[in-house]
Amino acid sequence: MTIDHHKQSFWTKYVFSTDHKIIGIQYGITSLVWLLFGFVLMMIMRYQLAYPESPIPFVGGLIGEGGILPSEMYNSLGAMHGTIMIFLGVVPLAFGAFGNYFVPLQIGAIDMAFPKLNAASYWMYFLGSVIMGIGFFVPGGAANSGWTSYPPLADIATTGQTVWLFGMVMLITSSLLGSINILATVIQLRTEGMTWMKLPIFVWTQFITAFLLLLAFPPLEAAGVLQLMDRLAGTSFFMPSGLVVSGEVLTNAGGGSPLLWQHLFWFLAHPEVYVLILPAFGIVTEVIANNTRKPIQGYKSLVYSMVFLGFMSFVVWAHHMYLTGMGTSIGAFFQTTTMIISIPSVVILTALLLSLWGGSIRFNTPMLFALGFLPMFGIGGLTGLPLGLAAADIHLHDTYYVIGHFHYIVAPGTIFALFAGIYYWFPKMTGKRTNEMLGKLHFFFSFIFMNGVFMPMFIQGLAGVSRRLWDGGEIYAHAADVLYLNEVMSVSAWLLGLSQLFFIINMIISLKGEKTGEANPWDATTLDWTDTTSPPLGHGNFEKVPTVYCGPYEYSVPGSKEDFTPQSKKG
Amino acid sequence: MDIPFTVKNRPDTGLYNGKLGVWLFLASEVMLFGGLFSAYVFLRTGVDSWPVGADILNVPLATLNTMFLITSSVTMVMSWASLKLNDFKKFKLYAGLTLLLACLFLVVKYFEYTAKFDHHLFPSTNNFLGIYFTMTGLHVLHVIGGIFVIYYYWRKFDHNHRTLINNIFCALFLVAIFTNWDEGIKGYETTNGLISIVLLLVALVSSRKEQFKLKTKYLILGTFFVGALGIFNFHGTGYYLFLFLGLLAIADSFIFKSNTTYESDPEHFTNRIEIVGLYWHFVDLVWIFLFPVLYLL
């Protein structure tokens, strides 16, 4: 396909564009809006948890009678919070936005392999997200069976669940197109000299993420089709015989199994965890290498660990299902694989920590977020180990401990890494600089309040407080001792929300600022910084497609004049 | 600047972009159908009794369908080979045959499905029928998708050909209107039907004669809208046939732009047919798994 340079109208240039950079920004803006929306849902829920059954300020009028959050709606908000954060927020931002924008730039490609598919992928995502949003307006409200949509509950739930399933089918199609595109781009369009072991880690993580999306999502699509059949055509794939609902025996044929859904769902959703975390590793690696001014520790072990992580993520899914009554031998198998998969994660984290050793670290905003990521991901990962062992999981399953665990990985983990990425690449995308002061305020306040939200969850969970409780555990005697933490977490959550104002204001101020004209303000080595202008040329990215001679992290090479050697530098 | 390797192979992978893309797509399709086959195994092993497929389903018809699909795979690969030999006429012949066989498959499938419904066998009857309808239904969607893509590359070329296609659609459209008529067009709708017919006849004539300068596609669109107003009154099969054919005709004249790849870049066109072929063989292969699993085991 030929890329033309003639003038384009606003619509073809910014809306129906096939340029990977514009599509990346479209993904980025849409997903940031959804992230904020998903967070607002949670802030509403946290009011109900902190002060059960009291009217909610500001948004109470939207919610219903007296401004008190009804329990049905609490379920809806919980389900949609999970769905929105994962499928409409973090994945599109980490994979859609960053992947689209920077993978072609870092491998020296002038665009993605299939630009039209790329645009189709974004618009599918957009459509899917609109469908998800429509769910809030159907009778009975949005999907309310949790983001996991476990049947039989989800099979008999209100219309919102059907809308959710249609939305998911669109999102799955979108991620399918996106992942094919990234894979084909990395395999086919690496520029001359860009061998596999010269790829920046960021590209590796996107590549493995794409594989996970490509192969893990279709079983969920299959499950979604089966659930749609259950809901619309009256089949009983997930409905056991003789199910009694509200005192009446259901008339469907029966003979199905709710466990079937769980298997198909977690076959996606466990690799999905790595879809959430791998791009974060990639961004953090780039930022750490750049700001320690030294090569990343153990490039090859990082790559091999990530590839191994990708493979292993397909054989651990049933550790989400220890309490389904599965046999001990199957349980033992999945415990073993779960313990094994923690090894590459530890290798990655260790390599990143060791990379700090002896570096002359620049503590700028992206670096702060990247450094914040390391311990937060560490806490999230280590608290996962007890959940991976069936004996401990029996106690901890479905408690707030689980919520604390995965939020530590995704919220202060991945989202911090994404912020690091935004601050790091903002100069490349706009040609302008962000405000360091506001950025640092954003980091420190976010860091404190993130921990304020999620640390108490471990305490509550260990005390046995279940997740998905509308009243926050008020009626349970065993929760009485830790109930005060609800208010601590809620206040932290709202303050965390306020801290994001620093980010929003920073973005607005910086976008209005002057262009600095610097192509490579961080003195980085990768092609996106060294061989393009800021922002990169509209079509084609490079004035001259670069040839690669050096590895991705050649910082402080002894004997060279500067402390960084661009990948495209000969010799 | 051009995106590299859209037509030529990349030396170290030996693939052009599209071919790699379609293989990746097929990998995900394997996971999709793999998920469904696993669901089938899971459901079947989870219950005490499971019907024998041959007792419920029509094995001879399915065998016939298997023949249709396997033959269509052969004609598909022949159409690609003809392009490799620069024989465009043969390509049209074989691709046309593939389309025909694919449509025959759908026709047989239609009779199979309706026979089940006539005997009150629905997806909700039991899980065997449920998984049968789900899996074959999803496969049928893949066949329909394939038909659209093959048709896209098969149609077009010179003006006469285009006119022919347009006229076929107009004729089918007319048939649909008359079928509809039988189901009771009265009063206001008579005017509606008459306007549709007049519009279509003008479309027929205008597509034949260049000097009329009338855009056939807008006439087809007009016919559809005038006819579609009847949606408030009719719900018969004929009416749905009308809507379906109308949408096809509109899709044909509006969405599908004439494909000129063969004239400008024959190798690119050949590659695309190869990609379509790979997809088509996959659709065939899925059926070859579905047939024994659902009908025989």
CSV table of N, CA and C in Angstrom, one decimal, chain A residues 444-556:
chain,number,residue,atom,x,y,z
A,444,PHE,N,4.0,11.3,44.0
A,444,PHE,CA,4.1,11.1,45.5
A,444,PHE,C,2.7,10.9,46.1
A,445,PHE,N,1.7,11.8,45.7
A,445,PHE,CA,0.4,11.6,46.2
A,445,PHE,C,-0.2,10.3,45.8
A,446,SER,N,-0.1,10.0,44.5
A,446,SER,CA,-0.6,8.7,44.0
A,446,SER,C,0.0,7.6,44.8
A,447,PHE,N,1.3,7.6,45.0
A,447,PHE,CA,1.9,6.5,45.6
A,447,PHE,C,1.4,6.3,47.1
A,448,ILE,N,1.2,7.4,47.8
A,448,ILE,CA,0.7,7.3,49.2
A,448,ILE,C,-0.7,6.7,49.2
A,449,PHE,N,-1.5,7.3,48.3
A,449,PHE,CA,-3.0,7.0,48.4
A,449,PHE,C,-3.2,5.6,47.8
A,450,MET,N,-2.5,5.2,46.8
A,450,MET,CA,-2.6,3.8,46.2
A,450,MET,C,-2.4,2.8,47.4
A,451,ASN,N,-1.4,3.0,48.1
A,451,ASN,CA,-1.1,2.1,49.3
A,451,ASN,C,-2.2,2.2,50.3
A,452,GLY,N,-2.7,3.5,50.5
A,452,GLY,CA,-3.8,3.7,51.5
A,452,GLY,C,-5.0,2.9,51.1
A,453,VAL,N,-5.3,2.8,49.8
A,453,VAL,CA,-6.4,2.0,49.3
A,453,VAL,C,-6.2,0.5,49.4
A,454,PHE,N,-5.0,0.1,49.0
A,454,PHE,CA,-4.9,-1.4,48.8
A,454,PHE,C,-4.3,-2.2,50.0
A,455,MET,N,-3.4,-1.5,50.8
A,455,MET,CA,-2.8,-2.2,51.8
A,455,MET,C,-3.8,-2.7,52.9
A,456,PRO,N,-4.8,-1.9,53.3
A,456,PRO,CA,-5.8,-2.4,54.2
A,456,PRO,C,-6.6,-3.6,53.7
A,457,MET,N,-6.6,-3.8,52.4
A,457,MET,CA,-7.4,-4.9,51.9
A,457,MET,C,-6.8,-6.2,52.3
A,458,PHE,N,-5.5,-6.3,52.4
A,458,PHE,CA,-4.8,-7.5,52.9
A,458,PHE,C,-5.3,-7.8,54.3
A,459,ILE,N,-5.3,-6.7,55.2
A,459,ILE,CA,-5.7,-7.0,56.6
A,459,ILE,C,-7.2,-7.4,56.7
A,460,GLN,N,-8.0,-6.8,55.9
A,460,GLN,CA,-9.4,-7.2,55.9
A,460,GLN,C,-9.6,-8.6,55.4
A,461,GLY,N,-8.8,-8.9,54.3
A,461,GLY,CA,-8.9,-10.2,53.7
A,461,GLY,C,-8.5,-11.3,54.6
A,462,LEU,N,-7.4,-11.1,55.3
A,462,LEU,CA,-6.9,-12.1,56.3
A,462,LEU,C,-7.8,-12.3,57.4
A,463,ALA,N,-8.6,-11.2,57.7
A,463,ALA,CA,-9.6,-11.4,58.8
A,463,ALA,C,-10.9,-12.1,58.2
A,464,GLY,N,-10.9,-12.4,56.9
A,464,GLY,CA,-12.0,-13.2,56.4
A,464,GLY,C,-13.1,-12.4,55.8
A,465,VAL,N,-12.9,-11.1,55.5
A,465,VAL,CA,-14.0,-10.3,54.9
A,465,VAL,C,-14.1,-10.6,53.4
A,466,SER,N,-15.3,-11.0,53.0
A,466,SER,CA,-15.5,-11.4,51.6
A,466,SER,C,-15.6,-10.2,50.7
A,467,ARG,N,-15.2,-10.4,49.5
A,467,ARG,CA,-15.4,-9.4,48.5
A,467,ARG,C,-16.8,-9.3,48.1
A,468,ARG,N,-17.2,-8.3,47.3
A,468,ARG,CA,-18.6,-8.2,46.8
A,468,ARG,C,-19.6,-8.0,47.8
A,469,LEU,N,-19.3,-7.4,49.0
A,469,LEU,CA,-20.3,-7.2,50.1
A,469,LEU,C,-20.8,-5.8,49.9
A,470,TRP,N,-22.1,-5.7,49.8
A,470,TRP,CA,-22.7,-4.3,49.6
A,470,TRP,C,-22.5,-3.4,50.8
A,471,ASP,N,-22.6,-4.0,52.0
A,471,ASP,CA,-22.4,-3.2,53.2
A,471,ASP,C,-21.0,-3.2,53.7
A,472,GLY,N,-20.1,-3.7,53.0
A,472,GLY,CA,-18.7,-3.7,53.5
A,472,GLY,C,-18.4,-4.6,54.6
A,473,GLY,N,-19.3,-5.6,54.9
A,473,GLY,CA,-19.1,-6.5,56.0
A,473,GLY,C,-19.7,-6.2,57.3
A,474,GLU,N,-20.6,-5.2,57.3
A,474,GLU,CA,-21.2,-4.7,58.5
A,474,GLU,C,-21.9,-5.8,59.3
A,475,ILE,N,-22.6,-6.7,58.6
A,475,ILE,CA,-23.4,-7.6,59.4
A,475,ILE,C,-22.6,-8.9,59.9
A,476,TYR,N,-21.3,-8.9,59.6
A,476,TYR,CA,-20.5,-10.1,60.0
A,476,TYR,C,-19.7,-9.8,61.2
A,477,ALA,N,-19.8,-10.7,62.2
A,477,ALA,CA,-19.1,-10.5,63.5
A,477,ALA,C,-17.6,-10.5,63.3
A,478,HIS,N,-17.1,-11.4,62.4
A,478,HIS,CA,-15.7,-11.5,62.2
A,478,HIS,C,-15.1,-10.3,61.5
A,479,ALA,N,-15.9,-9.5,60.9
A,479,ALA,CA,-15.4,-8.3,60.2
A,479,ALA,C,-15.4,-7.1,61.1
A,480,ALA,N,-16.0,-7.2,62.3
A,480,ALA,CA,-16.1,-6.0,63.2
A,480,ALA,C,-14.8,-5.3,63.5
A,481,ASP,N,-13.7,-6.1,63.7
A,481,ASP,CA,-12.5,-5.6,64.1
A,481,ASP,C,-11.8,-4.7,63.0
A,482,VAL,N,-12.1,-5.1,61.8
A,482,VAL,CA,-11.4,-4.4,60.7
A,482,VAL,C,-12.3,-3.5,59.9
A,483,LEU,N,-13.5,-3.3,60.4
A,483,LEU,CA,-14.5,-2.5,59.7
A,483,LEU,C,-14.0,-1.1,59.5
A,484,TYR,N,-13.3,-0.5,60.5
A,484,TYR,CA,-12.8,0.9,60.4
A,484,TYR,C,-12.0,1.1,59.2
A,485,LEU,N,-11.4,0.1,58.7
A,485,LEU,CA,-10.5,0.3,57.5
A,485,LEU,C,-11.3,0.7,56.3
A,486,ASN,N,-12.6,0.4,56.2
A,486,ASN,CA,-13.4,0.8,55.1
A,486,ASN,C,-13.3,2.3,54.8
A,487,GLU,N,-13.4,3.0,55.9
A,487,GLU,CA,-13.3,4.5,55.8
A,487,GLU,C,-11.9,4.9,55.3
A,488,VAL,N,-10.9,4.3,55.9
A,488,VAL,CA,-9.5,4.6,55.5
A,488,VAL,C,-9.4,4.4,54.0
A,489,MET,N,-9.8,3.3,53.5
A,489,MET,CA,-9.6,3.0,52.1
A,489,MET,C,-10.4,3.9,51.2
A,490,SER,N,-11.7,4.2,51.7
A,490,SER,CA,-12.5,5.1,50.9
A,490,SER,C,-11.9,6.5,50.8
A,491,VAL,N,-11.5,7.0,51.9
A,491,VAL,CA,-10.9,8.4,51.9
A,491,VAL,C,-9.7,8.4,51.0
A,492,SER,N,-8.9,7.3,51.2
A,492,SER,CA,-7.7,7.2,50.3
A,492,SER,C,-8.1,7.2,48.8
A,493,ALA,N,-9.1,6.5,48.5
A,493,ALA,CA,-9.6,6.4,47.1
A,493,ALA,C,-10.0,7.8,46.6
A,494,TRP,N,-10.7,8.5,47.4
A,494,TRP,CA,-11.1,9.8,46.9
A,494,TRP,C,-9.9,10.8,46.8
A,495,LEU,N,-9.0,10.7,47.8
A,495,LEU,CA,-7.8,11.5,47.6
A,495,LEU,C,-7.0,11.1,46.5
A,496,LEU,N,-7.0,9.8,46.2
A,496,LEU,CA,-6.3,9.3,45.0
A,496,LEU,C,-6.9,9.9,43.8
A,497,GLY,N,-8.2,10.0,43.8
A,497,GLY,CA,-8.9,10.6,42.6
A,497,GLY,C,-8.5,12.1,42.5
A,498,LEU,N,-8.4,12.8,43.6
A,498,LEU,CA,-8.0,14.2,43.6
A,498,LEU,C,-6.6,14.3,43.1
A,499,SER,N,-5.7,13.4,43.5
A,499,SER,CA,-4.3,13.5,43.0
A,499,SER,C,-4.2,13.4,41.5
A,500,GLN,N,-5.2,12.8,40.9
A,500,GLN,CA,-5.1,12.7,39.4
A,500,GLN,C,-5.3,14.1,38.8
A,501,LEU,N,-5.8,15.0,39.5
A,501,LEU,CA,-5.9,16.4,39.0
A,501,LEU,C,-4.5,16.9,38.6
A,502,PHE,N,-3.5,16.6,39.4
A,502,PHE,CA,-2.2,17.0,39.0
A,502,PHE,C,-1.8,16.6,37.6
A,503,PHE,N,-2.2,15.3,37.3
A,503,PHE,CA,-1.9,14.7,36.0
A,503,PHE,C,-2.7,15.5,34.9
A,504,ILE,N,-4.0,15.6,35.2
A,504,ILE,CA,-4.9,16.3,34.1
A,504,ILE,C,-4.4,17.7,33.9
A,505,ILE,N,-4.1,18.4,35.0
A,505,ILE,CA,-3.7,19.8,34.8
A,505,ILE,C,-2.3,19.9,34.1
A,506,ASN,N,-1.5,19.0,34.5
A,506,ASN,CA,-0.2,18.9,33.8
A,506,ASN,C,-0.3,18.7,32.3
A,507,MET,N,-1.2,17.7,31.9
A,507,MET,CA,-1.4,17.4,30.5
A,507,MET,C,-1.9,18.7,29.8
A,508,ILE,N,-2.8,19.4,30.4
A,508,ILE,CA,-3.4,20.5,29.7
A,508,ILE,C,-2.4,21.6,29.6
A,509,ILE,N,-1.7,21.9,30.7
A,509,ILE,CA,-0.6,23.0,30.7
A,509,ILE,C,0.4,22.6,29.6
A,510,SER,N,0.9,21.4,29.7
A,510,SER,CA,2.0,21.0,28.8
A,510,SER,C,1.6,21.0,27.3
A,511,LEU,N,0.3,20.6,27.1
A,511,LEU,CA,-0.1,20.6,25.7
A,511,LEU,C,-0.2,22.1,25.1
A,512,LYS,N,-0.5,23.0,26.0
A,512,LYS,CA,-0.6,24.4,25.6
A,512,LYS,C,0.8,25.1,25.5
A,513,GLY,N,1.8,24.4,26.0
A,513,GLY,CA,3.1,25.0,26.0
A,513,GLY,C,3.8,25.1,24.6
A,514,GLU,N,5.0,25.6,24.6
A,514,GLU,CA,5.8,25.8,23.4
A,514,GLU,C,6.5,24.5,23.0
A,515,LYS,N,6.6,24.3,21.7
A,515,LYS,CA,7.5,23.1,21.3
A,515,LYS,C,8.9,23.4,21.6
A,516,THR,N,9.6,22.4,22.1
A,516,THR,CA,11.0,22.6,22.5
A,516,THR,C,11.9,22.3,21.3
A,517,GLY,N,11.4,21.5,20.3
A,517,GLY,CA,12.2,21.2,19.2
A,517,GLY,C,13.2,20.1,19.4
A,518,GLU,N,13.4,19.7,20.6
A,518,GLU,CA,14.3,18.6,20.9
A,518,GLU,C,13.8,17.3,20.4
A,519,ALA,N,14.6,16.5,19.6
A,519,ALA,CA,14.1,15.2,19.2
A,519,ALA,C,14.4,14.2,20.2
A,520,ASN,N,15.4,14.4,21.0
A,520,ASN,CA,15.8,13.3,22.0
A,520,ASN,C,16.2,13.9,23.3
A,521,PRO,N,15.2,14.4,24.0
A,521,PRO,CA,15.5,15.1,25.3
A,521,PRO,C,16.1,14.2,26.4
A,522,TRP,N,15.8,12.9,26.3
A,522,TRP,CA,16.3,12.1,27.4
A,522,TRP,C,17.6,11.4,27.0
A,523,ASP,N,18.2,11.8,25.9
A,523,ASP,CA,19.4,11.1,25.4
A,523,ASP,C,19.3,9.6,25.4
A,524,ALA,N,18.2,9.2,24.7
A,524,ALA,CA,17.9,7.7,24.7
A,524,ALA,C,18.6,7.1,23.4
A,525,THR,N,18.6,5.8,23.4
A,525,THR,CA,19.3,5.1,22.3
A,525,THR,C,18.4,4.5,21.3
A,526,THR,N,17.1,4.3,21.6
A,526,THR,CA,16.3,3.5,20.7
A,526,THR,C,15.9,4.4,19.5
A,527,LEU,N,15.5,3.8,18.4
A,527,LEU,CA,15.2,4.4,17.1
A,527,LEU,C,14.1,5.5,17.3
A,528,ASP,N,13.1,5.2,18.1
A,528,ASP,CA,12.0,6.2,18.2
A,528,ASP,C,12.5,7.6,18.7
A,529,TRP,N,13.6,7.6,19.5
A,529,TRP,CA,14.2,8.9,19.9
A,529,TRP,C,15.3,9.4,19.0
A,530,THR,N,16.1,8.5,18.4
A,530,THR,CA,17.3,9.0,17.7
A,530,THR,C,17.0,9.3,16.3
A,531,ASP,N,16.0,8.7,15.6
A,531,ASP,CA,15.9,8.9,14.2
A,531,ASP,C,14.6,9.5,13.7
A,532,THR,N,13.9,10.1,14.7
A,532,THR,CA,12.6,10.8,14.2
A,532,THR,C,12.6,12.1,14.9
A,533,THR,N,11.8,13.0,14.3
A,533,THR,CA,11.6,14.3,14.9
A,533,THR,C,10.5,14.1,16.0
A,534,SER,N,10.3,15.2,16.8
A,534,SER,CA,9.3,15.1,17.8
A,534,SER,C,8.2,16.2,17.5
A,535,PRO,N,7.0,15.8,17.2
A,535,PRO,CA,6.5,14.5,16.9
A,535,PRO,C,7.0,13.9,15.6
A,536,PRO,N,7.0,12.6,15.4
A,536,PRO,CA,7.5,12.0,14.2
A,536,PRO,C,6.7,12.5,12.9
A,537,LEU,N,7.3,12.4,11.8
A,537,LEU,CA,6.7,12.8,10.6
A,537,LEU,C,5.4,12.1,10.4
A,538,GLY,N,4.4,12.9,9.8
A,538,GLY,CA,3.0,12.4,9.7
A,538,GLY,C,2.9,11.0,9.1
A,539,HIS,N,3.4,10.9,7.9
A,539,HIS,CA,3.4,9.6,7.3
A,539,HIS,C,4.8,9.1,7.0
A,540,GLY,N,5.1,7.9,7.4
A,540,GLY,CA,6.4,7.4,7.1
A,540,GLY,C,7.4,7.5,8.2
A,541,ASN,N,7.1,8.2,9.2
A,541,ASN,CA,7.9,8.3,10.5
A,541,ASN,C,9.3,8.8,10.3
A,542,PHE,N,10.1,8.3,9.4
A,542,PHE,CA,11.5,8.6,9.3
A,542,PHE,C,11.8,9.4,8.0
A,543,GLU,N,12.7,10.3,8.1
A,543,GLU,CA,13.1,10.9,6.9
A,543,GLU,C,13.9,9.9,6.0
A,544,LYS,N,14.7,9.1,6.6
A,544,LYS,CA,15.3,8.0,5.9
A,544,LYS,C,15.3,6.8,6.9
A,545,VAL,N,14.8,5.7,6.3
A,545,VAL,CA,14.6,4.5,7.2
A,545,VAL,C,16.0,4.1,7.7
A,546,PRO,N,16.1,4.0,9.1
A,546,PRO,CA,17.4,3.8,9.7
A,546,PRO,C,17.9,2.3,9.5
A,547,THR,N,19.1,2.1,9.6
A,547,THR,CA,19.7,0.8,9.7
A,547,THR,C,20.3,0.7,11.1
A,548,VAL,N,20.1,-0.5,11.7
A,548,VAL,CA,20.5,-0.7,13.1
A,548,VAL,C,21.9,-1.4,13.2
A,549,TYR,N,22.7,-0.9,14.0
A,549,TYR,CA,24.1,-1.5,14.2
A,549,TYR,C,24.3,-2.0,15.7
A,550,CYS,N,23.6,-1.3,16.6
A,550,CYS,CA,23.9,-1.5,18.0
A,550,CYS,C,22.7,-2.1,18.8
A,551,GLY,N,23.0,-2.7,19.9
A,551,GLY,CA,22.0,-3.2,20.8
A,551,GLY,C,21.2,-2.0,21.4
A,552,PRO,N,20.0,-2.3,22.0
A,552,PRO,CA,19.1,-1.3,22.4
A,552,PRO,C,19.5,-0.4,23.6
A,553,TYR,N,20.4,-1.0,24.5
A,553,TYR,CA,20.7,-0.2,25.7
A,553,TYR,C,22.2,0.1,25.9
A,554,GLU,N,22.8,0.6,24.8
A,554,GLU,CA,24.2,0.9,24.9
A,554,GLU,C,24.5,2.2,25.5
A,555,TYR,N,24.3,2.3,26.9
A,555,TYR,CA,24.6,3.5,27.6
A,555,TYR,C,26.0,3.4,28.2
A,556,SER,N,26.6,4.6,28.3
A,556,SER,CA,27.9,4.7,29.0
A,556,SER,C,28.9,3.7,28.5
